[in-house]
């Protein structure tokens, strides 16, 4: 399973579900009594589940990374347990909804996790998974759109899991024997414009230093070469300095749209 820092998860999920939760309708959260957030990370989805379920519902997060769980406990105050999504430390039918967000794309065998979700749930299983091949970026810095596309295409070739899983999750659901499988789409839009928030300034600084690109160094080198990666990083840092200058003049705007497919199935 691929690992991520708390900072990376919080950056990529910032603002998700803040304005529109209609895509979660098939999870029937107002009627849930016992909910599992598998591969919960720092608890971004766990908070949403807790807010949308009845006050007396039990919402539990499970993740294999103790550092992410530490952050989740501190930031949400909700209960969390350490565990592997493909070997959940729960009995059969322990919850009435088992759900994950951006977990299956990081597993070498996502179907194994889906089978576990079906085992521990007495009713619904859901997965909220991005299609990273369908991400779009627009920016007032022309080089940013071009370099984002170049880096994304190389990343998709170099990564060793299916990060463009999207609505193909339904195949794993059907193979696990789940019925009434439905899929809807939620587009997570991340917009940057003046006046700039502190996370926007941090993201710009990471572009200028090349740190943001370095998060995916291994995947980019696997798809290209160290020389090609170094060249891309040089151009990325130049672009980042343009972004920083544009922010200084209140002229920078950026919109990133990441599509997430919400797949829900019923245990039979």
PDB file of C-alpha atoms in Angstrom:
ATOM      1  CA  UNK A   1       0.000   0.000   0.000  1.00  0.00           C
ATOM      2  CA  UNK A   2       1.263   3.483  -0.868  1.00  0.00           C
ATOM      3  CA  UNK A   3       1.855   5.880   2.054  1.00  0.00           C
ATOM      4  CA  UNK A   4       1.255   9.606   2.347  1.00  0.00           C
ATOM      5  CA  UNK A   5       2.045  12.292   4.893  1.00  0.00           C
ATOM      6  CA  UNK A   6      -0.648  14.041   6.916  1.00  0.00           C
ATOM      7  CA  UNK A   7       0.265  17.308   5.183  1.00  0.00           C
ATOM      8  CA  UNK A   8      -0.224  15.766   1.739  1.00  0.00           C
ATOM      9  CA  UNK A   9      -3.629  14.325   2.620  1.00  0.00           C
ATOM     10  CA  UNK A  10      -4.871  17.526   4.192  1.00  0.00           C
ATOM     11  CA  UNK A  11      -3.680  19.544   1.175  1.00  0.00           C
ATOM     12  CA  UNK A  12      -5.319  17.300  -1.423  1.00  0.00           C
ATOM     13  CA  UNK A  13      -8.616  16.964   0.493  1.00  0.00           C
ATOM     14  CA  UNK A  14      -8.916  20.567   1.702  1.00  0.00           C
ATOM     15  CA  UNK A  15     -12.461  21.822   1.087  1.00  0.00           C
ATOM     16  CA  UNK A  16     -13.809  18.461  -0.099  1.00  0.00           C
ATOM     17  CA  UNK A  17     -17.527  18.064   0.666  1.00  0.00           C
ATOM     18  CA  UNK A  18     -17.623  21.602   2.114  1.00  0.00           C
ATOM     19  CA  UNK A  19     -20.380  22.865  -0.173  1.00  0.00           C
ATOM     20  CA  UNK A  20     -22.095  19.911  -1.841  1.00  0.00           C
ATOM     21  CA  UNK A  21     -22.789  16.485  -0.351  1.00  0.00           C
ATOM     22  CA  UNK A  22     -25.491  15.414  -2.795  1.00  0.00           C
ATOM     23  CA  UNK A  23     -23.210  12.705  -4.229  1.00  0.00           C
ATOM     24  CA  UNK A  24     -23.328  10.982  -0.817  1.00  0.00           C
ATOM     25  CA  UNK A  25     -27.114  10.535  -0.992  1.00  0.00           C
ATOM     26  CA  UNK A  26     -26.913   6.822  -1.892  1.00  0.00           C
ATOM     27  CA  UNK A  27     -25.021   6.171   1.359  1.00  0.00           C
ATOM     28  CA  UNK A  28     -28.297   6.967   3.171  1.00  0.00           C
ATOM     29  CA  UNK A  29     -26.332   8.529   6.020  1.00  0.00           C
ATOM     30  CA  UNK A  30     -29.340   9.827   8.008  1.00  0.00           C
ATOM     31  CA  UNK A  31     -30.444   6.225   8.635  1.00  0.00           C
ATOM     32  CA  UNK A  32     -27.028   4.738   9.460  1.00  0.00           C
ATOM     33  CA  UNK A  33     -26.323   3.409  12.964  1.00  0.00           C
ATOM     34  CA  UNK A  34     -22.774   2.002  12.728  1.00  0.00           C
ATOM     35  CA  UNK A  35     -20.359   3.364  10.128  1.00  0.00           C
ATOM     36  CA  UNK A  36     -16.782   2.418   9.240  1.00  0.00           C
ATOM     37  CA  UNK A  37     -14.400   4.766   7.424  1.00  0.00           C
ATOM     38  CA  UNK A  38     -11.698   2.385   6.161  1.00  0.00           C
ATOM     39  CA  UNK A  39      -8.296   3.838   5.306  1.00  0.00           C
ATOM     40  CA  UNK A  40      -9.466   7.013   7.029  1.00  0.00           C
ATOM     41  CA  UNK A  41      -6.115   8.824   6.959  1.00  0.00           C
ATOM     42  CA  UNK A  42      -6.370  12.081   8.906  1.00  0.00           C
ATOM     43  CA  UNK A  43     -10.145  11.804   9.193  1.00  0.00           C
ATOM     44  CA  UNK A  44     -11.416  14.170   6.491  1.00  0.00           C
ATOM     45  CA  UNK A  45     -14.246  11.840   5.476  1.00  0.00           C
ATOM     46  CA  UNK A  46     -14.790  10.610   9.047  1.00  0.00           C
ATOM     47  CA  UNK A  47     -15.813  14.129  10.040  1.00  0.00           C
ATOM     48  CA  UNK A  48     -18.327  14.295   7.195  1.00  0.00           C
ATOM     49  CA  UNK A  49     -19.797  10.916   8.123  1.00  0.00           C
ATOM     50  CA  UNK A  50     -20.117  11.989  11.754  1.00  0.00           C
ATOM     51  CA  UNK A  51     -21.855  15.222  10.739  1.00  0.00           C
ATOM     52  CA  UNK A  52     -24.329  13.540   8.375  1.00  0.00           C
ATOM     53  CA  UNK A  53     -25.335  10.547  10.539  1.00  0.00           C
ATOM     54  CA  UNK A  54     -27.706  10.733  13.561  1.00  0.00           C
ATOM     55  CA  UNK A  55     -26.207  12.049  16.827  1.00  0.00           C
ATOM     56  CA  UNK A  56     -26.321   8.600  18.428  1.00  0.00           C
ATOM     57  CA  UNK A  57     -24.725   6.798  15.465  1.00  0.00           C
ATOM     58  CA  UNK A  58     -21.273   5.268  15.957  1.00  0.00           C
ATOM     59  CA  UNK A  59     -18.628   6.291  13.400  1.00  0.00           C
ATOM     60  CA  UNK A  60     -15.253   4.536  13.498  1.00  0.00           C
ATOM     61  CA  UNK A  61     -12.110   5.226  11.458  1.00  0.00           C
ATOM     62  CA  UNK A  62      -9.480   2.593  10.688  1.00  0.00           C
ATOM     63  CA  UNK A  63      -6.057   3.165   9.127  1.00  0.00           C
ATOM     64  CA  UNK A  64      -2.757   1.303   9.032  1.00  0.00           C
ATOM     65  CA  UNK A  65      -0.645   4.416   9.630  1.00  0.00           C
ATOM     66  CA  UNK A  66      -0.346   5.363  13.332  1.00  0.00           C
ATOM     67  CA  UNK A  67       0.900   8.881  12.549  1.00  0.00           C
ATOM     68  CA  UNK A  68      -2.179   9.631  10.439  1.00  0.00           C
ATOM     69  CA  UNK A  69      -4.382   8.253  13.216  1.00  0.00           C
ATOM     70  CA  UNK A  70      -2.673  10.513  15.739  1.00  0.00           C
ATOM     71  CA  UNK A  71      -3.538  13.546  13.617  1.00  0.00           C
ATOM     72  CA  UNK A  72      -7.103  12.280  13.080  1.00  0.00           C
ATOM     73  CA  UNK A  73      -7.684  11.868  16.817  1.00  0.00           C
ATOM     74  CA  UNK A  74      -6.311  15.307  17.592  1.00  0.00           C
ATOM     75  CA  UNK A  75      -8.280  17.081  14.889  1.00  0.00           C
ATOM     76  CA  UNK A  76     -11.641  15.291  15.101  1.00  0.00           C
ATOM     77  CA  UNK A  77     -11.976  13.794  18.584  1.00  0.00           C
ATOM     78  CA  UNK A  78     -13.598  10.716  16.999  1.00  0.00           C
ATOM     79  CA  UNK A  79     -12.652   7.062  17.690  1.00  0.00           C
ATOM     80  CA  UNK A  80     -10.008   5.404  15.536  1.00  0.00           C
ATOM     81  CA  UNK A  81      -8.391   1.972  15.424  1.00  0.00           C
ATOM     82  CA  UNK A  82      -5.190   0.810  13.735  1.00  0.00           C
ATOM     83  CA  UNK A  83      -5.789  -1.833  11.086  1.00  0.00           C
ATOM     84  CA  UNK A  84      -5.280  -3.030   7.523  1.00  0.00           C
ATOM     85  CA  UNK A  85      -8.179  -2.426   5.122  1.00  0.00           C
ATOM     86  CA  UNK A  86      -7.677  -5.891   3.629  1.00  0.00           C
ATOM     87  CA  UNK A  87      -7.776  -7.548   7.088  1.00  0.00           C
ATOM     88  CA  UNK A  88     -10.146  -5.414   9.122  1.00  0.00           C
ATOM     89  CA  UNK A  89     -10.070  -5.969  12.909  1.00  0.00           C
ATOM     90  CA  UNK A  90     -13.872  -6.247  13.045  1.00  0.00           C
ATOM     91  CA  UNK A  91     -16.314  -9.177  13.191  1.00  0.00           C
ATOM     92  CA  UNK A  92     -18.797  -9.998  10.450  1.00  0.00           C
ATOM     93  CA  UNK A  93     -21.737  -7.569  10.162  1.00  0.00           C
ATOM     94  CA  UNK A  94     -20.132  -5.146  12.629  1.00  0.00           C
ATOM     95  CA  UNK A  95     -21.399  -2.035  10.787  1.00  0.00           C
ATOM     96  CA  UNK A  96     -24.258  -1.149   8.478  1.00  0.00           C
ATOM     97  CA  UNK A  97     -22.038   0.960   6.184  1.00  0.00           C
ATOM     98  CA  UNK A  98     -18.388   0.396   5.294  1.00  0.00           C
ATOM     99  CA  UNK A  99     -16.958   3.220   3.184  1.00  0.00           C
ATOM    100  CA  UNK A 100     -13.575   4.421   1.982  1.00  0.00           C
ATOM    101  CA  UNK A 101     -12.294   7.529   0.236  1.00  0.00           C
ATOM    102  CA  UNK A 102      -9.271   7.496  -2.110  1.00  0.00           C
ATOM    103  CA  UNK A 103      -8.128   4.186  -0.624  1.00  0.00           C
ATOM    104  CA  UNK A 104      -8.634   1.593  -3.358  1.00  0.00           C
ATOM    105  CA  UNK A 105      -6.494   3.532  -5.843  1.00  0.00           C
ATOM    106  CA  UNK A 106      -3.531   3.062  -3.495  1.00  0.00           C
ATOM    107  CA  UNK A 107      -3.902  -0.690  -2.949  1.00  0.00           C
ATOM    108  CA  UNK A 108      -2.239  -3.366  -5.091  1.00  0.00           C
ATOM    109  CA  UNK A 109      -5.368  -5.525  -4.684  1.00  0.00           C
ATOM    110  CA  UNK A 110      -8.394  -3.244  -4.258  1.00  0.00           C
ATOM    111  CA  UNK A 111     -10.791  -6.171  -4.681  1.00  0.00           C
ATOM    112  CA  UNK A 112      -9.468  -7.712  -1.443  1.00  0.00           C
ATOM    113  CA  UNK A 113     -10.498  -4.580   0.465  1.00  0.00           C
ATOM    114  CA  UNK A 114     -13.946  -4.585  -1.135  1.00  0.00           C
ATOM    115  CA  UNK A 115     -14.457  -8.190  -0.024  1.00  0.00           C
ATOM    116  CA  UNK A 116     -13.525  -7.179   3.532  1.00  0.00           C
ATOM    117  CA  UNK A 117     -15.971  -4.275   3.443  1.00  0.00           C
ATOM    118  CA  UNK A 118     -18.708  -6.678   2.351  1.00  0.00           C
ATOM    119  CA  UNK A 119     -17.796  -9.031   5.203  1.00  0.00           C
ATOM    120  CA  UNK A 120     -17.986  -6.436   7.985  1.00  0.00           C
ATOM    121  CA  UNK A 121     -21.086  -4.630   6.676  1.00  0.00           C
ATOM    122  CA  UNK A 122     -24.612  -5.908   7.149  1.00  0.00           C
ATOM    123  CA  UNK A 123     -26.069  -3.496   4.588  1.00  0.00           C
ATOM    124  CA  UNK A 124     -24.115  -1.010   2.441  1.00  0.00           C
ATOM    125  CA  UNK A 125     -20.579  -0.757   1.054  1.00  0.00           C
ATOM    126  CA  UNK A 126     -19.330   2.442  -0.589  1.00  0.00           C
ATOM    127  CA  UNK A 127     -16.123   3.681  -2.208  1.00  0.00           C
ATOM    128  CA  UNK A 128     -15.305   7.264  -3.163  1.00  0.00           C
ATOM    129  CA  UNK A 129     -12.440   6.996  -5.641  1.00  0.00           C
ATOM    130  CA  UNK A 130     -10.846   9.599  -7.921  1.00  0.00           C
ATOM    131  CA  UNK A 131     -10.199   9.275 -11.627  1.00  0.00           C
ATOM    132  CA  UNK A 132      -6.800  10.955 -11.777  1.00  0.00           C
ATOM    133  CA  UNK A 133      -6.675  10.588 -15.555  1.00  0.00           C
ATOM    134  CA  UNK A 134      -9.583  13.035 -15.810  1.00  0.00           C
ATOM    135  CA  UNK A 135      -8.181  15.850 -13.628  1.00  0.00           C
ATOM    136  CA  UNK A 136      -8.154  19.310 -15.222  1.00  0.00           C
ATOM    137  CA  UNK A 137      -6.209  22.434 -14.248  1.00  0.00           C
ATOM    138  CA  UNK A 138      -6.642  25.995 -15.490  1.00  0.00           C
ATOM    139  CA  UNK A 139      -4.272  28.747 -14.422  1.00  0.00           C
ATOM    140  CA  UNK A 140      -3.398  32.348 -15.217  1.00  0.00           C
ATOM    141  CA  UNK A 141       0.233  31.133 -15.383  1.00  0.00           C
ATOM    142  CA  UNK A 142       0.313  29.440 -18.786  1.00  0.00           C
ATOM    143  CA  UNK A 143       3.222  27.136 -17.970  1.00  0.00           C
ATOM    144  CA  UNK A 144       1.334  25.664 -15.020  1.00  0.00           C
ATOM    145  CA  UNK A 145      -1.373  24.030 -17.136  1.00  0.00           C
ATOM    146  CA  UNK A 146       1.214  22.531 -19.495  1.00  0.00           C
ATOM    147  CA  UNK A 147       3.532  21.247 -16.758  1.00  0.00           C
ATOM    148  CA  UNK A 148       0.673  19.880 -14.647  1.00  0.00           C
ATOM    149  CA  UNK A 149      -0.492  17.864 -17.657  1.00  0.00           C
ATOM    150  CA  UNK A 150       3.038  16.610 -18.407  1.00  0.00           C
ATOM    151  CA  UNK A 151       3.634  15.589 -14.801  1.00  0.00           C
ATOM    152  CA  UNK A 152       0.233  13.922 -14.474  1.00  0.00           C
ATOM    153  CA  UNK A 153       0.676  11.849 -17.627  1.00  0.00           C
ATOM    154  CA  UNK A 154       4.093  10.651 -16.444  1.00  0.00           C
ATOM    155  CA  UNK A 155       2.760   9.928 -12.955  1.00  0.00           C
ATOM    156  CA  UNK A 156      -0.057   7.787 -14.365  1.00  0.00           C
ATOM    157  CA  UNK A 157       2.508   5.735 -16.301  1.00  0.00           C
ATOM    158  CA  UNK A 158       4.900   5.391 -13.376  1.00  0.00           C
ATOM    159  CA  UNK A 159       2.616   4.636 -10.443  1.00  0.00           C
ATOM    160  CA  UNK A 160       2.214   0.963  -9.501  1.00  0.00           C
ATOM    161  CA  UNK A 161      -1.492   1.057  -8.576  1.00  0.00           C
ATOM    162  CA  UNK A 162      -4.587   2.060 -10.548  1.00  0.00           C
ATOM    163  CA  UNK A 163      -4.957   5.735  -9.609  1.00  0.00           C
ATOM    164  CA  UNK A 164      -7.537   6.284 -12.346  1.00  0.00           C
ATOM    165  CA  UNK A 165      -9.912   3.676 -10.937  1.00  0.00           C
ATOM    166  CA  UNK A 166     -12.944   5.976 -10.814  1.00  0.00           C
ATOM    167  CA  UNK A 167     -16.241   4.288 -11.668  1.00  0.00           C
ATOM    168  CA  UNK A 168     -14.531   0.965 -12.519  1.00  0.00           C
ATOM    169  CA  UNK A 169     -14.824   0.251  -8.792  1.00  0.00           C
ATOM    170  CA  UNK A 170     -18.221  -1.206  -9.646  1.00  0.00           C
ATOM    171  CA  UNK A 171     -16.461  -4.210 -11.210  1.00  0.00           C
ATOM    172  CA  UNK A 172     -14.894  -5.076  -7.834  1.00  0.00           C
ATOM    173  CA  UNK A 173     -18.259  -4.527  -6.135  1.00  0.00           C
ATOM    174  CA  UNK A 174     -20.037  -6.906  -8.476  1.00  0.00           C
ATOM    175  CA  UNK A 175     -17.237  -9.484  -8.165  1.00  0.00           C
ATOM    176  CA  UNK A 176     -17.642  -9.340  -4.366  1.00  0.00           C
ATOM    177  CA  UNK A 177     -21.328 -10.240  -4.751  1.00  0.00           C
ATOM    178  CA  UNK A 178     -22.722  -6.807  -3.928  1.00  0.00           C
ATOM    179  CA  UNK A 179     -26.053  -5.940  -5.490  1.00  0.00           C
ATOM    180  CA  UNK A 180     -27.913  -2.785  -6.542  1.00  0.00           C
ATOM    181  CA  UNK A 181     -24.590  -1.150  -7.457  1.00  0.00           C
ATOM    182  CA  UNK A 182     -24.898   2.565  -8.244  1.00  0.00           C
ATOM    183  CA  UNK A 183     -22.276   5.140  -9.214  1.00  0.00           C
ATOM    184  CA  UNK A 184     -22.443   8.924  -9.124  1.00  0.00           C
ATOM    185  CA  UNK A 185     -19.815  11.602  -9.639  1.00  0.00           C
ATOM    186  CA  UNK A 186     -18.586  14.353  -7.356  1.00  0.00           C
ATOM    187  CA  UNK A 187     -16.128  16.939  -8.676  1.00  0.00           C
ATOM    188  CA  UNK A 188     -13.815  18.352  -6.040  1.00  0.00           C
ATOM    189  CA  UNK A 189     -13.006  21.865  -7.202  1.00  0.00           C
ATOM    190  CA  UNK A 190     -10.007  23.588  -5.650  1.00  0.00           C
ATOM    191  CA  UNK A 191      -9.930  27.288  -6.504  1.00  0.00           C
ATOM    192  CA  UNK A 192      -7.149  29.759  -5.717  1.00  0.00           C
ATOM    193  CA  UNK A 193      -7.730  33.497  -6.100  1.00  0.00           C
ATOM    194  CA  UNK A 194      -7.010  36.716  -4.231  1.00  0.00           C
ATOM    195  CA  UNK A 195      -7.179  37.297  -1.316  1.00  0.00           C
ATOM    196  CA  UNK A 196      -4.938  34.274  -0.839  1.00  0.00           C
ATOM    197  CA  UNK A 197      -5.230  31.964   2.160  1.00  0.00           C
ATOM    198  CA  UNK A 198      -2.181  30.667   3.989  1.00  0.00           C
ATOM    199  CA  UNK A 199      -2.416  27.187   2.374  1.00  0.00           C
ATOM    200  CA  UNK A 200      -2.377  28.880  -1.059  1.00  0.00           C
ATOM    201  CA  UNK A 201       0.859  30.673  -0.212  1.00  0.00           C
ATOM    202  CA  UNK A 202       2.385  27.438   1.096  1.00  0.00           C
ATOM    203  CA  UNK A 203       1.421  25.591  -2.094  1.00  0.00           C
ATOM    204  CA  UNK A 204       3.003  28.322  -4.224  1.00  0.00           C
ATOM    205  CA  UNK A 205       6.220  28.168  -2.201  1.00  0.00           C
ATOM    206  CA  UNK A 206       6.332  24.388  -2.655  1.00  0.00           C
ATOM    207  CA  UNK A 207       6.033  24.867  -6.420  1.00  0.00           C
ATOM    208  CA  UNK A 208       8.890  27.353  -6.436  1.00  0.00           C
ATOM    209  CA  UNK A 209      11.115  25.014  -4.422  1.00  0.00           C
ATOM    210  CA  UNK A 210      10.129  21.910  -6.395  1.00  0.00           C
ATOM    211  CA  UNK A 211       8.948  20.208  -3.192  1.00  0.00           C
ATOM    212  CA  UNK A 212       5.458  19.543  -4.536  1.00  0.00           C
ATOM    213  CA  UNK A 213       6.807  17.683  -7.541  1.00  0.00           C
ATOM    214  CA  UNK A 214       9.264  15.782  -5.345  1.00  0.00           C
ATOM    215  CA  UNK A 215       6.296  14.130  -3.567  1.00  0.00           C
ATOM    216  CA  UNK A 216       6.001  11.965  -6.702  1.00  0.00           C
ATOM    217  CA  UNK A 217       9.681  11.692  -7.635  1.00  0.00           C
ATOM    218  CA  UNK A 218       9.776   7.879  -7.633  1.00  0.00           C
ATOM    219  CA  UNK A 219       6.749   7.540  -9.911  1.00  0.00           C
ATOM    220  CA  UNK A 220       7.986  10.215 -12.321  1.00  0.00           C
ATOM    221  CA  UNK A 221      11.441   8.653 -12.618  1.00  0.00           C
ATOM    222  CA  UNK A 222       9.863   5.210 -13.127  1.00  0.00           C
ATOM    223  CA  UNK A 223       7.941   6.605 -16.103  1.00  0.00           C
ATOM    224  CA  UNK A 224      10.794   8.659 -17.586  1.00  0.00           C
ATOM    225  CA  UNK A 225      14.362   8.886 -16.245  1.00  0.00           C
ATOM    226  CA  UNK A 226      16.318  10.778 -13.599  1.00  0.00           C
ATOM    227  CA  UNK A 227      17.529  13.201 -16.248  1.00  0.00           C
ATOM    228  CA  UNK A 228      13.992  13.842 -17.497  1.00  0.00           C
ATOM    229  CA  UNK A 229      12.777  14.268 -13.917  1.00  0.00           C
ATOM    230  CA  UNK A 230      15.526  16.798 -13.171  1.00  0.00           C
ATOM    231  CA  UNK A 231      14.579  18.743 -16.310  1.00  0.00           C
ATOM    232  CA  UNK A 232      10.902  18.693 -15.369  1.00  0.00           C
ATOM    233  CA  UNK A 233      11.734  19.836 -11.837  1.00  0.00           C
ATOM    234  CA  UNK A 234      13.808  22.730 -13.185  1.00  0.00           C
ATOM    235  CA  UNK A 235      10.924  23.893 -15.372  1.00  0.00           C
ATOM    236  CA  UNK A 236       8.482  23.285 -12.496  1.00  0.00           C
ATOM    237  CA  UNK A 237      10.497  25.546 -10.195  1.00  0.00           C
ATOM    238  CA  UNK A 238      10.579  28.268 -12.849  1.00  0.00           C
ATOM    239  CA  UNK A 239       6.806  28.010 -13.136  1.00  0.00           C
ATOM    240  CA  UNK A 240       6.541  28.165  -9.343  1.00  0.00           C
ATOM    241  CA  UNK A 241       8.473  31.411  -9.254  1.00  0.00           C
ATOM    242  CA  UNK A 242       6.028  32.834 -11.821  1.00  0.00           C
ATOM    243  CA  UNK A 243       3.177  31.778  -9.529  1.00  0.00           C
ATOM    244  CA  UNK A 244       4.789  33.455  -6.521  1.00  0.00           C
ATOM    245  CA  UNK A 245       5.303  36.680  -8.515  1.00  0.00           C
ATOM    246  CA  UNK A 246       1.694  36.630  -9.744  1.00  0.00           C
ATOM    247  CA  UNK A 247       0.439  36.146  -6.181  1.00  0.00           C
ATOM    248  CA  UNK A 248       2.525  39.114  -5.103  1.00  0.00           C
ATOM    249  CA  UNK A 249       0.655  41.200  -7.676  1.00  0.00           C
ATOM    250  CA  UNK A 250      -2.764  39.686  -6.810  1.00  0.00           C
ATOM    251  CA  UNK A 251      -2.952  38.365 -10.378  1.00  0.00           C
ATOM    252  CA  UNK A 252      -2.866  34.601  -9.831  1.00  0.00           C
ATOM    253  CA  UNK A 253      -5.886  32.350 -10.248  1.00  0.00           C
ATOM    254  CA  UNK A 254      -5.965  28.580 -10.471  1.00  0.00           C
ATOM    255  CA  UNK A 255      -8.772  26.024 -10.636  1.00  0.00           C
ATOM    256  CA  UNK A 256      -8.203  22.282 -10.272  1.00  0.00           C
ATOM    257  CA  UNK A 257     -11.086  19.860 -10.775  1.00  0.00           C
ATOM    258  CA  UNK A 258     -10.659  16.313  -9.478  1.00  0.00           C
ATOM    259  CA  UNK A 259     -13.520  13.899 -10.303  1.00  0.00           C
ATOM    260  CA  UNK A 260     -14.471  11.355  -7.637  1.00  0.00           C
ATOM    261  CA  UNK A 261     -16.828   8.485  -8.435  1.00  0.00           C
ATOM    262  CA  UNK A 262     -19.061   7.430  -5.536  1.00  0.00           C
ATOM    263  CA  UNK A 263     -19.923   3.739  -5.879  1.00  0.00           C
ATOM    264  CA  UNK A 264     -22.457   2.145  -3.522  1.00  0.00           C
ATOM    265  CA  UNK A 265     -23.568  -1.489  -3.318  1.00  0.00           C
ATOM    266  CA  UNK A 266     -25.764  -3.557  -1.053  1.00  0.00           C
ATOM    267  CA  UNK A 267     -24.720  -6.709   0.776  1.00  0.00           C
ATOM    268  CA  UNK A 268     -26.860  -9.667  -0.324  1.00  0.00           C
TER     269      UNK A 268
END
